[in-house]
Structure formats: structure tokens, C-alpha cells
Amino acid sequence: MFYCGIMTIDEIVEARKQGRTSEAYEAIRGIYATDKSMRVKAVLFWTALDMLNKLLDNNKTDEAEPIYKALLRLLYSMSGSNIEREQEALSKAGKRLHPEIQTCRALETERLGRWGECVAADYLRKKGYHIIAHDWKSGHRDIDLVAMDGALMVFVEVKTRTRRLGTEPEMSVDRMKLFNLQHAIFDYIHRYNINNEFRFDIVVVIGNDETVREITHWKDVSLHA
């Protein structure tokens, strides 16, 4: 059990639930000064995020800015199964703090994703695959690439990053993403009356417009979480 004065980690978590944001934030900062375990980092992240959003609610952007920067540094040092959830939560706060920057980042992310899909398609062609479709839409769901590997149809999810962070990019294909991919794939098969055997692959592209640093190809990935 961890202590900061008279508060334990569990008491800090309870203080968060009760809306005692400032008290919880100061207590967990005290613990983090001497204990940088993953549990402490996780509690610090969510408590500091509460504090950041509280400041933004009160239009105190000058006070919010250093907390946001500290959270970016903290997130970079974290890992685990919930990291995507934490990234999404911090991204939402970042959009509130810097909407003009986040808009540019969103455009940059979309551009990077399109570049990664082209890189993945070229990589597969060189391996002998025939690319049938790019970014195939099934309602709000999509399939990045549809290809043929001989007589086998391959549905490909492309994950593009400028660099590897705390978790593998392929791990961001979570249960909800797999659910959406299942529906999109079966829609494609039904719509075009496909009788071929098929599989699902993930291609990870690390790099940017200037350099492809790494390509990893995961074949025959299960569509079931």
C-alpha cells in the first residue's frame, strides 16, 4: 500500500470518483516523486487529466498547458493494454487546449495513413500479391486493402506510425476494430459473391514520406478478439 501523508492510492482513486480533483492530484504527485511504478503512473495520468479538464472548463489555459505537456511525457513512458484508451483521452483534451493545432494534426494523421497504405500496397505487390481495392467502404466501416495471394483473397489492415511508442501499432487493432472489420469483410464477400478462401493480415509501416524505417507483415490474424 502506498502513502502520501494520510492518503493511499486507493483513497486517491476514491477522491477522483468523488470529484475532489485538486486534492487527488496533489496527493498522487507526492507519491510519484518517489514511486514511478506503472500503477502509480496510471493513477497519476487519469488524475492529472481530470485536473487538466477542470482547468479547461474554467478557461485557465495558461495553467492547463504545463499539465498537458507533462501528460505527453508521462504517456510516452507508459505501456499496457489500455494505452490506446489513454492516448484517445489525452487527444480529446489536447483538441480543447489547441484546437487549431489538433486540426492540422488530424490532417497530417490522415495524410500519413494514406501514405502508409500506398507503402503497404507496394510492399505486397513486390511479394507477388495483386491489389484489388484500396480503402473499400462498407457504410462507416472500411478495409484498407483487398488483395489476392494466388487464389487466396487477403483483407489487409494497415497501421502507420512515424515511430514505435510504448505498444506495438498492431496491438491497436482492438476488439471493436476487429468487430468492424468482420462486418466489412463479410459485406465484401456477400456483395461480390466471393467463393475464394480468405485470410486477414496486418501490415505495420513505420516511417514518413522521406524514409520507410520498418515494414512488418502479420499473416492470418484471427478476426476474433
Short mmCIF file of C-alpha atoms in Angstrom, two decimals, residues 117-136 143-150 152-156 158 188 201 203 217:
data_model
loop_
_atom_site.label_atom_id
_atom_site.label_comp_id
_atom_site.label_asym_id
_atom_site.label_seq_id
_atom_site.Cartn_x
_atom_site.Cartn_y
_atom_site.Cartn_z
CA GLU A 117 -1.42 2.29 -47.31
CA CYS A 118 0.49 3.07 -50.51
CA VAL A 119 3.73 1.77 -48.99
CA ALA A 120 1.97 -1.41 -47.83
CA ALA A 121 0.40 -1.92 -51.28
CA ASP A 122 3.80 -1.55 -52.98
CA TYR A 123 5.34 -3.96 -50.47
CA LEU A 124 2.65 -6.57 -51.15
CA ARG A 125 2.96 -6.17 -54.94
CA LYS A 126 6.68 -6.88 -54.68
CA LYS A 127 5.78 -10.04 -52.75
CA GLY A 128 3.59 -11.14 -55.65
CA TYR A 129 0.19 -10.01 -54.39
CA HIS A 130 -2.39 -8.47 -56.72
CA ILE A 131 -4.08 -5.41 -55.19
CA ILE A 132 -7.82 -5.33 -55.90
CA ALA A 133 -9.03 -2.39 -53.81
CA HIS A 134 -7.81 0.48 -51.63
CA ASP A 135 -9.88 1.84 -48.73
CA TRP A 136 -13.02 -0.15 -49.53
CA ILE A 143 -10.98 -2.22 -45.34
CA ASP A 144 -7.59 -0.63 -46.10
CA LEU A 145 -6.51 -3.10 -48.81
CA VAL A 146 -8.05 -6.08 -50.57
CA ALA A 147 -5.52 -8.29 -52.36
CA MET A 148 -5.04 -11.72 -53.93
CA ASP A 149 -2.23 -14.02 -52.82
CA GLY A 150 -2.51 -16.58 -55.59
CA LEU A 152 -6.39 -16.72 -51.70
CA MET A 153 -8.16 -13.44 -51.00
CA VAL A 154 -6.44 -11.28 -48.37
CA PHE A 155 -8.05 -8.45 -46.41
CA VAL A 156 -5.39 -6.11 -45.03
CA VAL A 158 -2.56 -1.11 -42.43
CA TYR A 188 -17.47 -7.53 -49.26
CA ASP A 201 -3.46 -9.72 -42.45
CA VAL A 203 0.82 -4.66 -42.24
CA HIS A 217 3.63 -8.24 -42.13
#
